[in-house]
Structure formats: structure tokens, C-alpha cells
Amino acid sequence: MRKPFMFLFILLFSTHIYAQKRIEKIEEDFNKIKVSSNIIANIHINANENKVVIDGLDKTEVDVRFRRDELRVSLPLNHLFSNSDTQIDIYVKSIQEIEATSSAELQIKGLINQNKISMKAVEMASIDAEIDVEKLELYLLTGGSIRLHGKAKVQHVIIKTGAEYYGELLKTKTTNVEISYKGIAEVFASESCTATVIAGGEVSVFGNPASLEETTKLGGIVKRVVVNK
């Protein structure tokens, strides 16, 4: 009788531990989030408190660290992230800068509605968000990808080394975009767009802006796209 009982106890205890979510509350305020290590996460905007909620196989392996006004979420080197099982939700009261690196995938939950936001996607990482801001700054490098919709008065975009920006559904008045080394961009500007494209980069400009200033070198391409309604 004792062995079956002990086995059942261990099984129930293990199931209880597995079912518990890991919650990391962040008492300090911060302006930047950096997520790396192939992590897939949701970032919830305008939350009541700053916290990270982790569930699944990798919950004890995820490193949540606060350093110099920056919240970092990552995994140890050479650790394989269990995408199908592990769920990470990052809740923030406010944020000024979001960075995804090393194949991380970030889905922003809720509208980013503020004066300014900066985003960075590098090393095959991606960010997907809806925004309503006055000023937007984007930096994409080495296969990074950003997809945005909503509106911004002004956006500044820098794309290098095969990175991709999909901003056709982000309505802006003024766009400045710099692309090099086979980077790709889709942008929308209703008033003016300044596009500098070199070394095989390509930008498609939607919105039929009154002013479109183009600088192309070494195979760079600028396309004005007029959508007939």
C-alpha cells in the first residue's frame, strides 16, 4: 500500500508545482524592455503593475533581470526555448523603448498611445504592435522584422542587412527612411517622405505624399505605390 501511495503523492505534488505560474513583480520603474534568446512573449501595455508571468516547461530557466532602467528577459546560453509549451506575459505600466534580439518574437497587446516610442529588432527577432504616437523611431538589423499599424505624426526608420519593416498600415504625415544592404520597407506618408536606399535595399512608399525625396545608390530602389480606391 505504501509504494502506490508514495507514487500518487509524488505525482500530485509534481503536477501542483508544474501548474503553478511563476510571477516576477518588478518594483522599480523602467523605460526599456529587452527580450532575447528565441523567447516568444506578449507585452501588455498600460497594466496596473510591472510584472512578468511565466508558465510552462521553461519557467524556471527564464532570466528576468532589472538593470539600469531596463528590464531584460532572456535564457541561459545554449538553452533551447520550448515555444509550444512556455507562455510569457510581460505587463508594463509604461514603456519608451522595446528591443527584440536573437530571434525573440514580441506581440504587443493593447494600443501604445503616447508621445514617443522607439523599437529595435535585430538578429531575426520580430515585433508586432498597434501604435498612436507623435514620434516613432525604428532600428532594424540582420534579419529583424517589425510590423506596425495605427498612426504616427513622424517616423524615422533605419534598416540594414536584410531586415524588413512592414508599415503600410501605419499612417504617418512625415517619414524618413534609410535602407542599406538588401533591407526592405513598406511605409505610408501623406505629406512627405525622404528615402535613402543603397546596396540593394528597397522601399515601397504608400499614401501618395506630395513630396518624395529619393536618394538611391548601388541598386537601391524607391517605389511610389498609388492605390486606386
Short mmCIF file of C-alpha atoms in Angstrom, two decimals:
data_model
loop_
_atom_site.label_atom_id
_atom_site.label_comp_id
_atom_site.label_asym_id
_atom_site.label_seq_id
_atom_site.Cartn_x
_atom_site.Cartn_y
_atom_site.Cartn_z
CA MET A 1 0.00 0.00 0.00
CA ARG A 2 2.81 2.40 0.83
CA LYS A 3 4.52 2.38 -2.57
CA PRO A 4 1.38 3.19 -4.61
CA PHE A 5 0.53 5.92 -2.08
CA MET A 6 4.01 7.46 -2.32
CA PHE A 7 3.87 7.32 -6.12
CA LEU A 8 0.49 9.07 -6.13
CA PHE A 9 1.77 11.71 -3.68
CA ILE A 10 4.82 12.45 -5.81
CA LEU A 11 2.69 12.61 -8.95
CA LEU A 12 0.20 15.03 -7.39
CA PHE A 13 2.98 17.17 -5.91
CA SER A 14 4.79 17.37 -9.25
CA THR A 15 1.56 18.26 -11.03
CA HIS A 16 0.87 21.01 -8.48
CA ILE A 17 4.33 22.50 -8.91
CA TYR A 18 4.05 22.32 -12.70
CA ALA A 19 0.63 24.01 -12.65
CA GLN A 20 1.86 26.98 -10.65
CA LYS A 21 2.76 30.05 -12.67
CA ARG A 22 5.94 31.93 -11.91
CA ILE A 23 5.27 35.60 -11.22
CA GLU A 24 8.09 38.15 -11.03
CA LYS A 25 6.93 41.54 -9.77
CA ILE A 26 9.14 44.48 -10.71
CA GLU A 27 9.03 47.21 -8.09
CA GLU A 28 11.30 49.60 -9.99
CA ASP A 29 10.06 51.73 -12.87
CA PHE A 30 11.85 51.29 -16.18
CA ASN A 31 11.76 52.79 -19.67
CA LYS A 32 13.10 49.90 -21.78
CA ILE A 33 12.33 46.21 -22.32
CA LYS A 34 14.83 43.87 -23.98
CA VAL A 35 13.80 40.30 -24.84
CA SER A 36 16.20 37.78 -26.40
CA SER A 37 17.10 34.07 -26.66
CA ASN A 38 14.36 32.95 -29.08
CA ILE A 39 11.70 33.81 -26.47
CA ILE A 40 8.11 34.32 -27.62
CA ALA A 41 6.29 36.81 -25.37
CA ASN A 42 3.27 39.07 -25.10
CA ILE A 43 3.80 42.61 -23.80
CA HIS A 44 0.68 44.07 -22.17
CA ILE A 45 0.59 47.87 -22.28
CA ASN A 46 -0.91 50.17 -19.60
CA ALA A 47 -1.00 47.49 -16.90
CA ASN A 48 -1.68 48.25 -13.24
CA GLU A 49 1.74 46.94 -12.22
CA ASN A 50 5.05 45.86 -13.72
CA LYS A 51 5.40 42.08 -13.68
CA VAL A 52 6.41 39.05 -15.72
CA VAL A 53 4.21 35.93 -15.66
CA ILE A 54 5.78 32.69 -16.91
CA ASP A 55 4.12 29.31 -17.33
CA GLY A 56 5.34 26.02 -18.81
CA LEU A 57 8.45 23.87 -19.01
CA ASP A 58 10.98 26.70 -19.15
CA LYS A 59 9.52 28.87 -16.40
CA THR A 60 12.43 28.26 -14.00
CA GLU A 61 15.03 28.82 -16.72
CA VAL A 62 13.85 32.25 -17.86
CA ASP A 63 16.06 35.03 -16.51
CA VAL A 64 14.21 38.21 -15.50
CA ARG A 65 16.61 40.99 -14.63
CA PHE A 66 16.40 44.72 -13.95
CA ARG A 67 19.46 46.75 -14.80
CA ARG A 68 20.00 50.46 -15.42
CA ASP A 69 16.42 51.44 -16.16
CA GLU A 70 15.99 48.34 -18.35
CA LEU A 71 14.01 45.12 -17.89
CA ARG A 72 15.71 42.13 -19.55
CA VAL A 73 14.07 38.77 -20.23
CA SER A 74 16.34 36.03 -21.57
CA LEU A 75 17.52 32.42 -21.29
CA PRO A 76 20.95 30.93 -20.49
CA LEU A 77 23.32 30.42 -23.41
CA ASN A 78 22.67 27.27 -25.46
CA HIS A 79 19.28 26.68 -23.79
CA LEU A 80 16.54 25.64 -26.24
CA PHE A 81 13.30 27.51 -25.61
CA SER A 82 10.15 25.35 -25.59
CA ASN A 83 7.97 27.54 -27.80
CA SER A 84 4.99 25.19 -27.82
CA ASP A 85 4.73 24.90 -24.05
CA THR A 86 6.09 28.04 -22.41
CA GLN A 87 3.93 31.18 -22.15
CA ILE A 88 5.49 34.53 -21.17
CA ASP A 89 3.41 37.64 -20.48
CA ILE A 90 5.13 40.92 -19.63
CA TYR A 91 2.92 43.57 -18.01
CA VAL A 92 4.14 47.18 -18.05
CA LYS A 93 2.66 50.41 -16.72
CA SER A 94 4.52 52.44 -19.34
CA ILE A 95 7.37 51.97 -21.79
CA GLN A 96 9.56 54.15 -24.01
CA GLU A 97 11.73 51.60 -25.82
CA ILE A 98 11.22 47.98 -26.90
CA GLU A 99 14.05 45.78 -28.17
CA ALA A 100 13.83 42.24 -29.54
CA THR A 101 17.01 40.34 -30.34
CA SER A 102 18.30 36.83 -31.04
CA SER A 103 15.11 35.51 -32.71
CA ALA A 104 12.74 36.71 -29.98
CA GLU A 105 9.12 37.31 -31.04
CA LEU A 106 7.15 40.08 -29.33
CA GLN A 107 3.42 40.67 -29.69
CA ILE A 108 2.25 43.97 -28.16
CA LYS A 109 -1.16 43.64 -26.54
CA GLY A 110 -3.02 46.94 -26.33
CA LEU A 111 -2.58 50.28 -28.05
CA ILE A 112 0.67 52.20 -27.48
CA ASN A 113 -0.76 55.71 -27.15
CA GLN A 114 1.86 58.26 -26.10
CA ASN A 115 4.17 60.98 -27.41
CA LYS A 116 7.13 58.85 -28.49
CA ILE A 117 8.15 55.20 -28.82
CA SER A 118 11.36 53.54 -30.02
CA MET A 119 11.62 49.95 -31.27
CA LYS A 120 14.59 47.81 -32.25
CA ALA A 121 14.58 44.36 -33.88
CA VAL A 122 17.87 42.62 -34.65
CA GLU A 123 19.20 39.11 -35.32
CA MET A 124 15.99 37.62 -36.78
CA ALA A 125 13.79 38.96 -33.96
CA SER A 126 10.32 40.44 -34.59
CA ILE A 127 7.87 42.95 -33.11
CA ASP A 128 4.17 43.37 -33.92
CA ALA A 129 2.22 46.34 -32.49
CA GLU A 130 -0.52 48.93 -32.83
CA ILE A 131 0.53 52.50 -32.03
CA ASP A 132 -0.80 56.06 -31.86
CA VAL A 133 2.16 58.39 -31.29
CA GLU A 134 3.63 61.73 -32.31
CA LYS A 135 7.14 60.38 -32.98
CA LEU A 136 8.31 56.89 -33.87
CA GLU A 137 11.92 55.69 -34.11
CA LEU A 138 12.75 52.28 -35.58
CA TYR A 139 16.04 50.42 -35.98
CA LEU A 140 16.19 47.06 -37.75
CA LEU A 141 19.30 44.97 -38.42
CA THR A 142 20.39 41.48 -39.53
CA GLY A 143 17.05 39.99 -40.46
CA GLY A 144 14.97 41.72 -37.80
CA SER A 145 11.31 42.41 -38.61
CA ILE A 146 8.77 44.96 -37.38
CA ARG A 147 5.10 45.09 -38.36
CA LEU A 148 3.03 48.12 -37.24
CA HIS A 149 -0.43 49.56 -37.75
CA GLY A 150 -2.11 52.68 -36.41
CA LYS A 151 -0.76 56.20 -36.81
CA ALA A 152 2.25 58.41 -36.09
CA LYS A 153 2.87 62.02 -36.99
CA VAL A 154 6.55 61.44 -37.80
CA GLN A 155 8.58 58.27 -38.17
CA HIS A 156 12.33 57.73 -38.56
CA VAL A 157 13.36 54.31 -39.84
CA ILE A 158 16.84 52.79 -40.22
CA ILE A 159 17.09 49.34 -41.84
CA LYS A 160 20.26 47.36 -42.52
CA THR A 161 21.40 43.91 -43.61
CA GLY A 162 18.27 42.12 -44.76
CA ALA A 163 15.89 43.47 -42.13
CA GLU A 164 12.23 44.11 -43.01
CA TYR A 165 9.70 46.74 -41.95
CA TYR A 166 6.00 46.45 -42.76
CA GLY A 167 4.41 49.82 -42.09
CA GLU A 168 1.91 50.24 -44.90
CA LEU A 169 -0.90 50.26 -42.33
CA LEU A 170 0.84 52.81 -40.11
CA LYS A 171 -0.47 56.18 -41.32
CA THR A 172 2.13 58.95 -40.96
CA LYS A 173 2.39 62.51 -42.20
CA THR A 174 6.18 62.53 -42.49
CA THR A 175 8.52 59.58 -42.96
CA ASN A 176 12.31 59.46 -43.10
CA VAL A 177 13.70 56.06 -44.09
CA GLU A 178 17.27 54.86 -44.61
CA ILE A 179 17.82 51.39 -46.06
CA SER A 180 21.00 49.52 -46.95
CA TYR A 181 22.29 46.04 -47.74
CA LYS A 182 19.07 44.44 -49.02
CA GLY A 183 16.76 45.82 -46.36
CA ILE A 184 13.07 46.09 -47.27
CA ALA A 185 10.42 48.57 -46.13
CA GLU A 186 6.78 49.44 -46.74
CA VAL A 187 5.91 52.91 -45.44
CA PHE A 188 2.91 55.25 -45.57
CA ALA A 189 3.31 59.04 -45.69
CA SER A 190 0.56 61.51 -46.57
CA GLU A 191 2.67 64.69 -46.77
CA SER A 192 6.38 63.99 -47.21
CA CYS A 193 8.83 61.12 -47.42
CA THR A 194 12.62 61.19 -47.57
CA ALA A 195 14.06 57.86 -48.69
CA THR A 196 17.74 56.94 -48.88
CA VAL A 197 18.26 53.45 -50.27
CA ILE A 198 21.60 51.83 -51.14
CA ALA A 199 23.19 48.45 -51.82
CA GLY A 200 20.15 46.52 -52.96
CA GLY A 201 17.66 47.90 -50.48
CA GLU A 202 14.05 48.60 -51.47
CA VAL A 203 11.25 50.79 -50.13
CA SER A 204 7.62 50.99 -51.23
CA VAL A 205 6.01 54.33 -50.39
CA PHE A 206 2.23 54.36 -49.90
CA GLY A 207 -0.02 57.36 -49.23
CA ASN A 208 0.96 59.33 -52.36
CA PRO A 209 2.87 62.05 -50.45
CA ALA A 210 3.13 65.49 -52.04
CA SER A 211 6.90 65.43 -51.50
CA LEU A 212 9.07 62.37 -52.14
CA GLU A 213 12.83 62.92 -51.98
CA GLU A 214 14.82 59.95 -53.27
CA THR A 215 18.49 59.07 -52.96
CA THR A 216 19.50 55.72 -54.43
CA LYS A 217 22.92 54.10 -54.89
CA LEU A 218 24.28 50.67 -55.83
CA GLY A 219 20.96 49.18 -56.84
CA GLY A 220 18.70 50.80 -54.26
CA ILE A 221 15.04 51.06 -55.28
CA VAL A 222 12.28 53.51 -54.30
CA LYS A 223 8.72 52.73 -55.44
CA ARG A 224 5.76 55.08 -55.15
CA VAL A 225 2.65 52.92 -54.74
CA VAL A 226 -0.69 54.54 -55.60
CA VAL A 227 -3.71 52.53 -54.51
CA ASN A 228 -6.83 53.19 -56.57
CA LYS A 229 -10.00 53.16 -54.48
#
